[in-house]
Tab-separated table of C-alpha atoms in Angstrom:
chain	number	residue	atom	x	y	z
V	1264	MET	CA	160.727	77.328	180.241
V	1265	SER	CA	159.383	77.929	176.768
V	1266	THR	CA	160.192	75.288	174.190
V	1267	VAL	CA	161.797	78.097	172.199
V	1268	HIS	CA	164.593	78.088	174.784
V	1269	GLN	CA	165.202	74.444	174.027
V	1270	GLN	CA	165.543	74.781	170.261
V	1271	ASP	CA	168.847	74.119	168.551
V	1272	LEU	CA	170.726	77.244	167.606
V	1273	LYS	CA	170.300	76.412	163.916
V	1274	ASP	CA	166.515	76.727	164.309
V	1275	ARG	CA	166.666	80.212	165.808
V	1276	PRO	CA	166.841	83.592	164.108
V	1277	ALA	CA	170.151	85.449	164.001
V	1278	ARG	CA	171.571	85.994	167.506
V	1279	LEU	CA	171.762	89.542	168.801
V	1280	SER	CA	174.160	91.351	171.077
V	1281	VAL	CA	172.085	92.652	173.993
V	1282	GLY	CA	172.621	95.726	176.140
V	1283	VAL	CA	170.759	96.952	179.229
V	1284	VAL	CA	170.345	100.597	180.201
V	1285	GLY	CA	169.097	100.637	183.773
V	1286	ALA	CA	170.049	97.624	185.890
V	1287	GLY	CA	166.941	97.635	188.042
V	1288	ARG	CA	164.981	94.484	188.755
V	1289	VAL	CA	163.639	94.022	185.228
V	1290	GLY	CA	166.499	94.594	182.784
V	1291	PRO	CA	168.999	91.988	184.016
V	1292	ALA	CA	166.256	89.345	184.222
V	1293	LEU	CA	165.152	89.947	180.633
V	1294	ALA	CA	168.751	89.963	179.408
V	1295	ALA	CA	169.427	86.709	181.265
V	1296	SER	CA	166.344	85.188	179.668
V	1297	LEU	CA	167.467	86.309	176.210
V	1298	GLN	CA	170.850	84.763	176.970
V	1299	LEU	CA	169.115	81.425	177.537
V	1300	ALA	CA	167.644	81.811	174.055
V	1301	GLY	CA	171.135	82.184	172.606
V	1302	HIS	CA	171.481	85.956	172.476
V	1303	ARG	CA	174.625	87.559	173.919
V	1304	PRO	CA	174.546	90.207	176.665
V	1305	VAL	CA	177.462	92.532	176.009
V	1306	ALA	CA	176.992	95.598	178.214
V	1307	VAL	CA	174.916	96.964	181.083
V	1308	SER	CA	174.671	100.338	182.783
V	1309	GLY	CA	173.721	100.963	186.387
V	1310	VAL	CA	174.113	103.845	188.794
V	1311	SER	CA	173.441	102.615	192.317
V	1312	ASP	CA	175.490	100.039	194.188
V	1313	ALA	CA	172.415	97.799	194.335
V	1314	SER	CA	171.950	97.900	190.558
V	1315	ARG	CA	175.607	97.117	189.985
V	1316	ARG	CA	175.484	94.152	192.343
V	1317	ARG	CA	172.300	92.960	190.662
V	1318	ALA	CA	173.925	93.136	187.242
V	1319	GLU	CA	176.965	91.221	188.435
V	1320	THR	CA	174.741	88.506	189.903
V	1321	MET	CA	172.320	88.140	186.997
V	1322	LEU	CA	174.792	88.810	184.165
V	1323	PRO	CA	178.213	87.680	185.417
V	1324	GLY	CA	181.110	88.851	183.300
V	1325	VAL	CA	179.084	91.455	181.411
V	1326	PRO	CA	180.877	94.819	181.670
V	1327	LEU	CA	179.294	97.817	183.364
V	1328	VAL	CA	179.614	100.866	181.089
V	1329	PRO	CA	177.891	104.237	180.549
V	1330	PRO	CA	174.558	104.211	178.655
V	1331	ALA	CA	176.009	105.601	175.422
V	1332	GLU	CA	178.564	102.795	175.362
V	1333	VAL	CA	175.797	100.215	175.889
V	1334	LEU	CA	174.163	101.444	172.687
V	1335	GLU	CA	177.501	101.421	170.892
V	1336	ARG	CA	178.029	97.730	171.682
V	1337	ALA	CA	174.522	96.263	171.359
V	1338	ASP	CA	172.199	95.375	168.491
V	1339	LEU	CA	169.252	95.091	170.909
V	1340	VAL	CA	169.050	97.588	173.774
V	1341	LEU	CA	166.693	97.169	176.736
V	1342	LEU	CA	165.713	100.519	178.263
V	1343	THR	CA	164.588	99.441	181.730
V	1344	VAL	CA	164.369	102.683	183.673
V	1345	PRO	CA	161.447	104.134	185.692
V	1346	ASP	CA	158.515	105.394	183.624
V	1347	ASP	CA	159.089	109.060	184.430
V	1348	ALA	CA	162.748	108.839	183.373
V	1349	LEU	CA	162.107	107.145	180.032
V	1350	PRO	CA	161.188	110.111	177.779
V	1351	GLY	CA	164.211	112.110	178.893
V	1352	LEU	CA	166.533	109.142	178.468
V	1353	VAL	CA	165.317	108.450	174.927
V	1354	ALA	CA	165.584	112.101	173.915
V	1355	GLY	CA	169.057	112.389	175.405
V	1356	LEU	CA	170.372	109.280	173.664
V	1357	ALA	CA	168.957	110.441	170.340
V	1358	ASP	CA	170.292	113.995	170.709
V	1359	THR	CA	173.822	112.798	171.461
V	1360	GLY	CA	173.929	110.505	168.448
V	1361	ALA	CA	174.141	107.333	170.522
V	1362	VAL	CA	171.293	105.638	168.602
V	1363	ARG	CA	172.336	103.668	165.514
V	1364	PRO	CA	170.160	103.044	162.447
V	1365	GLY	CA	168.703	99.549	162.485
V	1366	GLN	CA	169.224	99.143	166.228
V	1367	LEU	CA	166.382	97.478	168.135
V	1368	LEU	CA	165.393	99.738	171.016
V	1369	VAL	CA	163.070	98.085	173.548
V	1370	HIS	CA	161.511	99.722	176.577
V	1371	THR	CA	159.648	97.813	179.298
V	1372	SER	CA	157.363	100.539	180.630
V	1373	GLY	CA	153.730	99.572	180.991
V	1374	ARG	CA	152.575	103.165	180.721
V	1375	TYR	CA	154.076	104.004	177.357
V	1376	GLY	CA	153.646	102.513	173.920
V	1377	ALA	CA	156.103	102.850	171.047
V	1378	ARG	CA	155.622	106.595	170.509
V	1379	VAL	CA	157.828	107.487	173.462
V	1380	LEU	CA	160.663	106.109	171.316
V	1381	ASP	CA	159.932	108.530	168.437
V	1382	PRO	CA	163.215	110.477	168.924
V	1383	ALA	CA	165.113	107.210	168.480
V	1384	LEU	CA	162.885	106.236	165.544
V	1385	ARG	CA	163.865	109.463	163.775
V	1386	ALA	CA	167.485	108.446	164.332
V	1387	GLY	CA	166.825	105.146	162.563
V	1388	ALA	CA	166.167	102.826	165.498
V	1389	LEU	CA	163.498	100.126	165.520
V	1390	PRO	CA	161.128	100.853	168.448
V	1391	LEU	CA	159.444	98.149	170.540
V	1392	ALA	CA	157.427	98.351	173.783
V	1393	LEU	CA	157.541	95.009	175.624
V	1394	HIS	CA	156.088	95.154	179.120
V	1395	PRO	CA	156.207	91.969	181.229
V	1396	ALA	CA	153.072	91.682	183.364
V	1397	MET	CA	155.060	90.325	186.273
V	1398	THR	CA	156.416	91.536	189.595
V	1399	PHE	CA	160.196	91.253	189.850
V	1400	THR	CA	162.479	90.517	192.802
V	1401	GLY	CA	165.843	91.293	191.228
V	1402	THR	CA	167.009	87.696	191.737
V	1403	PRO	CA	167.491	84.714	189.373
V	1404	VAL	CA	164.002	83.429	190.227
V	1405	ASP	CA	162.640	86.161	187.952
V	1406	VAL	CA	163.954	84.345	184.885
V	1407	GLN	CA	161.928	81.277	185.810
V	1408	ARG	CA	158.802	83.374	186.391
V	1409	LEU	CA	158.941	84.687	182.843
V	1410	ALA	CA	157.825	81.263	181.606
V	1411	GLY	CA	154.215	81.827	180.563
V	1412	CYS	CA	154.259	85.491	181.613
V	1413	SER	CA	152.120	87.786	179.452
V	1414	PHE	CA	153.845	90.759	177.828
V	1415	GLY	CA	151.998	93.883	176.729
V	1416	VAL	CA	153.372	94.416	173.205
V	1417	THR	CA	153.150	97.663	171.220
V	1418	ALA	CA	155.170	98.322	168.085
V	1419	PRO	CA	154.811	99.562	164.514
V	1420	GLU	CA	152.928	97.000	162.454
V	1421	GLU	CA	156.004	96.084	160.432
V	1422	LEU	CA	157.847	95.168	163.654
V	1423	ARG	CA	155.003	93.215	165.225
V	1424	LEU	CA	156.405	89.792	164.352
V	1425	ALA	CA	159.867	90.745	165.635
V	1426	ALA	CA	158.389	91.977	168.927
V	1427	GLU	CA	156.326	88.845	169.388
V	1428	ALA	CA	159.309	86.626	168.555
V	1429	LEU	CA	161.440	88.261	171.251
V	1430	VAL	CA	158.705	87.760	173.839
V	1431	ILE	CA	158.332	84.110	172.906
V	1432	GLU	CA	162.085	83.626	173.114
V	1433	MET	CA	161.968	84.926	176.690
V	1434	GLY	CA	159.344	82.290	177.476
V	1435	GLY	CA	156.516	84.819	177.527
V	1436	GLU	CA	153.152	85.177	175.840
V	1437	PRO	CA	152.694	88.295	173.653
V	1438	GLU	CA	149.476	90.273	174.113
V	1439	TRP	CA	148.989	93.112	171.618
V	1440	ILE	CA	148.053	96.453	173.224
V	1441	SER	CA	147.232	99.430	171.037
V	1442	GLU	CA	149.139	102.661	171.586
V	1443	GLU	CA	146.083	104.553	172.873
V	1444	ASN	CA	145.207	101.807	175.368
V	1445	ARG	CA	148.597	101.590	177.083
V	1446	PRO	CA	147.706	103.905	180.017
V	1447	LEU	CA	144.458	102.001	180.697
V	1448	TYR	CA	146.256	98.670	180.391
V	1449	HIS	CA	148.876	99.796	182.897
V	1450	ALA	CA	146.274	101.205	185.296
V	1451	ALA	CA	144.485	97.841	185.269
V	1452	LEU	CA	147.669	95.974	186.179
V	1453	ALA	CA	148.553	98.450	188.917
V	1454	LEU	CA	145.050	98.197	190.357
V	1455	GLY	CA	145.290	94.422	190.528
V	1456	ALA	CA	148.919	93.767	191.436
V	1457	ASN	CA	150.254	96.814	193.289
V	1458	HIS	CA	147.159	97.367	195.385
V	1459	LEU	CA	146.975	93.673	196.168
V	1460	ILE	CA	150.345	93.887	197.901
V	1461	THR	CA	149.150	96.826	199.962
V	1462	LEU	CA	145.973	94.970	200.961
V	1463	VAL	CA	147.846	91.803	201.911
V	1464	ALA	CA	150.444	93.724	203.927
V	1465	GLN	CA	147.679	95.567	205.810
V	1466	SER	CA	145.864	92.322	206.469
V	1467	MET	CA	149.014	90.715	207.883
V	1468	GLU	CA	149.621	93.696	210.167
V	1469	LEU	CA	146.066	93.515	211.505
V	1470	LEU	CA	146.323	89.781	212.101
V	1471	ARG	CA	149.519	90.294	214.090
V	1472	THR	CA	147.734	92.944	216.151
V	1473	ALA	CA	144.945	90.415	216.731
V	1474	GLY	CA	147.498	87.935	218.109
V	1475	VAL	CA	148.019	85.684	215.083
V	1476	GLU	CA	151.601	84.405	215.209
V	1477	ALA	CA	151.885	83.367	211.553
V	1478	PRO	CA	149.614	85.602	209.472
V	1479	ASP	CA	151.357	84.563	206.273
V	1480	ARG	CA	150.519	80.918	206.909
V	1481	MET	CA	146.920	81.806	207.727
V	1482	LEU	CA	146.436	84.031	204.673
V	1483	GLY	CA	148.267	81.889	202.134
V	1484	PRO	CA	145.576	79.251	201.483
V	1485	LEU	CA	142.737	81.765	201.830
V	1486	LEU	CA	144.191	84.299	199.401
V	1487	GLY	CA	145.307	81.603	196.992
V	1488	ALA	CA	141.772	80.235	196.825
V	1489	ALA	CA	140.266	83.720	196.539
V	1490	LEU	CA	142.571	84.628	193.657
V	1491	ASP	CA	141.868	81.368	191.864
V	1492	ASN	CA	138.120	81.825	192.314
V	1493	ALA	CA	138.279	85.429	191.086
V	1494	LEU	CA	140.262	84.509	187.976
V	1495	ARG	CA	137.879	81.670	187.199
V	1496	SER	CA	134.551	83.259	188.066
V	1497	GLY	CA	134.963	87.033	188.315
V	1498	ASP	CA	132.260	88.770	190.373
V	1499	ALA	CA	130.496	85.464	190.980
V	1500	ALA	CA	133.345	84.605	193.370
V	1501	LEU	CA	132.476	87.475	195.750
V	1502	THR	CA	131.920	86.345	199.344
V	1503	GLY	CA	132.078	87.935	202.787
V	1504	PRO	CA	129.944	90.341	204.795
V	1505	VAL	CA	129.685	93.048	202.136
V	1506	ALA	CA	128.465	90.661	199.435
V	1507	ARG	CA	125.995	89.174	201.955
V	1508	GLY	CA	124.759	92.554	203.132
V	1509	ASP	CA	125.846	92.032	206.765
V	1510	ALA	CA	125.778	95.707	207.723
V	1511	GLY	CA	126.391	94.994	211.408
V	1512	THR	CA	129.540	93.039	210.720
V	1513	VAL	CA	130.868	95.771	208.451
V	1514	ALA	CA	130.118	98.403	211.109
V	1515	ALA	CA	132.023	96.302	213.655
V	1516	HIS	CA	134.965	96.043	211.296
V	1517	VAL	CA	135.120	99.810	210.876
V	1518	THR	CA	134.879	100.348	214.649
V	1519	GLU	CA	137.812	98.005	215.275
V	1520	LEU	CA	139.865	99.511	212.490
V	1521	ARG	CA	139.337	102.994	213.928
V	1522	LYS	CA	140.725	101.714	217.240
V	1523	HIS	CA	143.682	99.718	216.015
V	1524	ALA	CA	144.524	100.873	212.468
V	1525	PRO	CA	142.860	104.194	211.611
V	1526	GLN	CA	145.077	104.502	208.545
V	1527	ALA	CA	143.295	101.456	207.068
V	1528	VAL	CA	139.732	102.796	207.438
V	1529	ALA	CA	139.602	104.819	204.222
V	1530	GLY	CA	140.861	101.896	202.169
V	1531	TYR	CA	138.438	99.466	203.797
V	1532	LEU	CA	135.466	101.742	203.139
V	1533	ALA	CA	136.485	102.411	199.535
V	1534	MET	CA	136.919	98.718	198.764
V	1535	ALA	CA	133.694	97.833	200.580
V	1536	ARG	CA	131.755	100.364	198.499
V	1537	ALA	CA	133.274	99.016	195.292
V	1538	THR	CA	132.493	95.452	196.395
V	1539	ALA	CA	128.899	96.387	197.256
V	1540	ASP	CA	128.407	97.985	193.844
V	1541	ARG	CA	129.695	94.906	192.061
V	1542	ALA	CA	127.730	92.521	194.280
V	1543	LEU	CA	124.534	94.492	193.613
V	1544	ALA	CA	125.122	94.591	189.882
V	1545	HIS	CA	125.791	90.855	189.819
V	1546	GLY	CA	122.699	90.008	191.888
V	1547	LEU	CA	124.654	88.675	194.873
V	1548	LEU	CA	123.700	91.466	197.287
V	1549	LYS	CA	119.966	91.640	197.902
V	1550	PRO	CA	118.570	95.162	197.449
V	1551	GLU	CA	116.666	94.986	200.739
V	1552	LEU	CA	119.971	94.364	202.573
V	1553	ALA	CA	121.949	96.875	200.578
V	1554	GLU	CA	120.253	99.930	202.104
V	1555	ASP	CA	121.562	99.334	205.627
V	1556	LEU	CA	124.973	98.352	204.309
V	1557	LEU	CA	125.338	101.434	202.127
V	1558	GLY	CA	124.203	103.569	205.057
V	1559	VAL	CA	127.008	102.151	207.189
V	1560	LEU	CA	129.541	102.803	204.435
V	1561	ALA	CA	128.244	106.314	203.782
V	1562	HIS	CA	128.634	107.234	207.460
V	1563	GLY	CA	131.964	105.459	207.918
V	1564	GLY	CA	130.519	102.725	210.128
V	1565	GLY	CA	128.926	105.061	212.632
V	1566	THR	CA	125.249	104.670	211.809
V	1567	ASN	CA	122.373	102.717	213.300
V	1568	GLY	CA	120.385	100.609	210.877
V	1569	PRO	CA	116.903	99.301	211.663
V	1570	SER	CA	118.382	96.145	213.118
V	1571	GLY	CA	120.709	98.011	215.461
V	1572	THR	CA	123.890	97.679	213.480
V	1573	ASN	CA	126.001	99.970	215.598
V	1574	GLY	CA	129.465	98.793	216.541
V	1575	PRO	CA	130.624	95.511	218.064
V	1576	SER	CA	127.463	94.852	220.051
V	1577	GLY	CA	125.375	94.741	216.880
V	1578	THR	CA	127.450	92.403	214.759
V	1579	ASN	CA	124.886	89.662	214.297
V	1580	GLY	CA	124.357	88.384	210.770
V	1581	THR	CA	120.963	87.480	209.473
V	1582	ASP	CA	121.521	83.859	210.434
V	1583	GLY	CA	121.968	84.731	214.117
V	1584	THR	CA	125.728	84.120	214.144
V	1585	ASP	CA	128.370	86.434	215.515
V	1586	GLY	CA	129.842	87.281	212.131
V	1587	THR	CA	132.119	84.232	211.843
V	1588	GLU	CA	130.115	82.290	209.288
V	1589	GLY	CA	132.435	79.372	208.761
V	1590	ASN	CA	134.308	79.212	205.457
V	1591	ASP	CA	132.225	81.759	203.558
V	1592	ARG	CA	134.766	84.556	203.801
């Protein structure tokens, strides 16, 4: 946990009453983290049975009330609803007079900056966009994961210090994102985190089909090392048949995927093309090997290169192996 959580109350700024509108996976975790910092959750709203159970687990004793009543009770309100629902929620709360002057209104959407809160700003609220760059489970473990988590912070300049202070109190690390860069920022996170889950889930399914009894145990060390290498070295960490230019191996992969998981072919080809482009640009993929490889990718694995790279029978790498080149995966 952040050392801020361990400070004496006398060293902290004035404590705030905290409300949550939208008891999904994010809101209760952030409110629980603020509670550790000495703030006081006073109200939460939730519609589904799952959200109500989540609120009762993460914020025991905090009453479940309608959204307008959450704003009536709280000095700091967390708007933790889906992105597409946020503009309508803000406009509705402002139109009904639920927003109070001087009230801190915080949304956690990665897509939007502070401008989505303009209707509340006109009603006198103080708008903050604090997006935790973290995946949430809806369980108490989320509070622990906030320690060291980066938050994308967007707010009016005069509220910048207040926004950063709240993030630090939750154990996070504030990262300033300009209003115009919020969509790009969010796209980058979705590309890395959301698509990673899809890729890992597909990989586990294929390993089960191949007879692996514990694909999670097999993938864990490999993916952990790959992620660490990528974070440390970027494109220089690229390995595998695409980065090596093993067109035959890639063709064999596509052939097998068409047999056993045709729904995965398009994704494999798209990622292979992106990997080839990056490997070429970084000097890892030799241009003389790239031609055959790009031909395979262009024809979806169904092309013959000069070395006979057509399907499983042509899966020899340049070193005369059968495509299982030890640890260089």
